[in-house]
Amino acid sequence: QLNTRVNRTARILADKGAGPGQFVAVTLPRSVDLLVSLLAVLKTGAAFLPIDVNYPADRVAHMLDDVAPVLTLSEPVLDEGGDPTNLARRVPAAAPAYVIFTSGSTGRPKGVVVPRAALDNFLFAMRRQLPLAAGDQLLAVTTIGFDIAGLELFLPLTVGATVVLADRDTARDPA
């Protein structure tokens, strides 16, 4: 079901210009729509720019200006009835997977492009460190704007496990 929804969304994004060499900004609340959107961007061959919905407006403006995404997703893409098959796109390992911005603690935040091979290698290595299996669940609590979110969101999917997305309020409540 997830793959079908991601494929339909990817086709819509591709029709709107998402593809290899492009960036797509994703600024959605923590939900299944966020996960679908990130995976769909990757399936188009584009890279995503994750933007936390709680970032200050000036930070978001800087990120968008710096990256110049071809699209910005601030609402879920309606994917009803589209083609559910995989896009036939081969993307080089050196192609960007996403761009993450530094905290800006030493000045203006800087965008760091993470290649697909780096993300793939990280997930492969973490499968040994965190041996999840189908039937397991991993609670995702990290802001989408922090690099480790890729581990929480994607690692379970590589083995058929479940991602449980905590909403912002739940993630911030220690109890």
Coordinates of C-alpha atoms in Angstrom, one line a residue:
Q1 CA 0.0 0.0 0.0
L2 CA 2.8 2.4 0.9
N3 CA 4.7 1.7 -2.4
T4 CA 1.5 2.2 -4.4
R5 CA 0.8 5.5 -2.8
V6 CA 4.5 6.6 -3.1
N7 CA 4.5 5.6 -6.8
R8 CA 1.3 7.6 -7.6
T9 CA 2.7 10.6 -5.7
A10 CA 6.1 10.3 -7.5
R11 CA 4.4 10.4 -10.9
I12 CA 2.5 13.5 -10.0
L13 CA 5.7 15.2 -8.8
A14 CA 7.5 14.1 -11.9
D15 CA 4.8 15.6 -14.0
K16 CA 5.4 18.9 -12.1
G17 CA 9.1 18.9 -12.8
A18 CA 10.7 16.8 -10.1
G19 CA 13.5 14.6 -11.4
P20 CA 17.2 14.0 -11.5
G21 CA 19.3 17.1 -10.7
Q22 CA 16.3 18.8 -9.0
F23 CA 15.4 19.5 -5.4
V24 CA 12.0 19.4 -3.9
A25 CA 11.3 21.2 -0.6
V26 CA 9.1 19.2 1.8
T27 CA 7.5 21.0 4.7
L28 CA 4.8 18.8 6.1
P29 CA 3.8 17.9 9.6
R30 CA 5.0 14.6 11.0
S31 CA 2.6 12.2 9.4
V32 CA 2.3 9.4 6.8
D33 CA 2.0 12.2 4.2
L34 CA 5.5 13.3 5.1
L35 CA 7.0 9.9 4.7
V36 CA 5.1 9.3 1.4
S37 CA 6.3 12.7 0.1
L38 CA 10.0 12.0 1.0
L39 CA 10.0 8.6 -0.7
A40 CA 8.1 9.9 -3.7
V41 CA 10.7 12.6 -4.2
L42 CA 13.5 10.0 -4.1
K43 CA 11.6 7.9 -6.6
T44 CA 11.5 10.7 -9.1
G45 CA 15.3 10.9 -9.0
A46 CA 15.2 14.3 -7.3
A47 CA 16.5 15.1 -3.8
F48 CA 14.5 16.5 -0.9
L49 CA 15.0 19.6 1.2
P50 CA 13.4 18.7 4.5
I51 CA 11.9 21.8 6.3
D52 CA 10.5 21.5 9.8
V53 CA 7.1 23.2 9.9
N54 CA 8.2 25.0 13.1
Y55 CA 11.3 26.7 11.6
P56 CA 11.3 30.5 11.8
A57 CA 10.2 32.1 8.5
D58 CA 13.6 33.8 7.9
R59 CA 15.4 30.4 8.2
V60 CA 12.9 28.8 5.7
A61 CA 13.3 31.7 3.3
H62 CA 17.1 31.3 3.5
M63 CA 16.9 27.6 2.8
L64 CA 14.5 28.0 -0.1
D65 CA 16.6 30.8 -1.6
D66 CA 19.9 28.8 -1.2
V67 CA 18.5 25.5 -2.7
A68 CA 16.0 26.9 -5.2
P69 CA 13.8 23.9 -5.3
V70 CA 11.7 23.1 -8.4
L71 CA 8.7 22.4 -6.1
T72 CA 7.7 23.0 -2.5
L73 CA 5.3 20.5 -0.9
S74 CA 3.4 22.2 2.0
E75 CA 0.3 20.1 1.5
P76 CA -0.1 16.4 0.9
V77 CA -0.2 15.4 -2.8
L78 CA -3.5 13.9 -3.7
D79 CA -2.6 10.6 -5.3
E80 CA -6.0 9.0 -5.9
G81 CA -6.2 6.8 -9.0
G82 CA -2.8 7.5 -10.6
D83 CA -0.4 4.9 -12.0
P84 CA 0.8 2.7 -9.2
T85 CA 3.8 1.3 -11.0
N86 CA 7.4 2.2 -10.3
L87 CA 9.0 5.0 -12.3
A88 CA 11.7 3.6 -14.6
R89 CA 14.5 6.0 -13.5
R90 CA 18.0 5.0 -12.7
V91 CA 19.8 7.5 -10.5
P92 CA 23.6 7.5 -10.0
A93 CA 24.9 6.8 -6.5
A94 CA 26.6 10.2 -6.5
A95 CA 23.3 12.0 -7.1
P96 CA 21.9 14.0 -4.2
A97 CA 19.4 12.3 -1.8
Y98 CA 18.7 15.3 0.3
V99 CA 20.2 18.6 1.5
I100 CA 20.3 19.2 5.2
F101 CA 21.1 22.6 6.8
T102 CA 23.5 23.1 9.7
S103 CA 22.2 24.6 12.9
G104 CA 23.8 27.9 12.1
S105 CA 25.5 28.0 15.5
T106 CA 28.7 29.5 14.0
G107 CA 27.0 31.9 11.6
R108 CA 24.4 31.5 8.8
P109 CA 23.1 27.9 8.3
K110 CA 24.8 26.1 5.4
G111 CA 23.3 23.4 3.2
V112 CA 25.1 20.1 3.0
V113 CA 24.2 17.8 0.1
V114 CA 24.1 14.1 1.1
P115 CA 24.5 11.7 -1.9
R116 CA 22.3 8.7 -2.3
A117 CA 25.3 6.4 -1.8
A118 CA 26.0 7.9 1.6
L119 CA 22.4 7.5 2.7
D120 CA 22.3 3.9 1.4
N121 CA 25.6 3.0 3.0
F122 CA 24.5 4.6 6.3
L123 CA 21.2 2.6 6.3
F124 CA 23.1 -0.6 5.3
A125 CA 25.6 -0.1 8.2
M126 CA 22.8 0.7 10.7
R127 CA 21.0 -2.5 9.8
R128 CA 23.8 -4.3 11.5
Q129 CA 23.8 -2.0 14.5
L130 CA 20.0 -2.0 14.9
P131 CA 18.8 -5.4 13.6
L132 CA 15.2 -4.7 12.9
A133 CA 13.0 -7.3 11.3
A134 CA 9.5 -7.5 9.7
G135 CA 7.0 -7.1 12.5
D136 CA 9.2 -4.7 14.5
Q137 CA 8.3 -1.1 15.0
L138 CA 10.6 1.9 15.3
L139 CA 9.3 5.1 16.9
A140 CA 10.4 8.2 14.9
V141 CA 10.7 11.3 17.0
T142 CA 13.4 13.4 15.4
T143 CA 12.6 16.6 13.5
I144 CA 12.8 16.1 9.8
G145 CA 15.3 18.9 9.6
F146 CA 17.9 16.8 11.6
D147 CA 20.1 14.3 9.7
I148 CA 19.2 11.3 11.9
A149 CA 15.6 11.5 10.8
G150 CA 16.6 9.5 7.7
L151 CA 17.5 6.6 10.0
E152 CA 14.2 6.7 11.9
L153 CA 12.1 7.0 8.7
F154 CA 13.9 4.8 6.2
L155 CA 15.7 2.1 8.2
P156 CA 12.6 0.2 9.2
L157 CA 11.3 0.2 5.6
T158 CA 14.5 -1.5 4.4
V159 CA 13.5 -4.7 6.3
G160 CA 9.7 -4.5 6.1
A161 CA 9.4 -3.2 9.7
T162 CA 7.0 -0.4 10.7
V163 CA 7.7 3.3 11.2
V164 CA 5.6 4.8 14.0
L165 CA 5.6 8.6 13.5
A166 CA 5.1 10.5 16.7
D167 CA 3.5 13.9 16.2
R168 CA 5.4 17.0 17.4
D169 CA 3.6 17.3 20.7
T170 CA 4.0 13.6 21.6
A171 CA 7.7 13.6 20.6
R172 CA 8.3 16.6 22.9
D173 CA 6.5 15.1 25.9
P174 CA 8.8 12.9 28.0
A175 CA 5.9 11.1 29.7

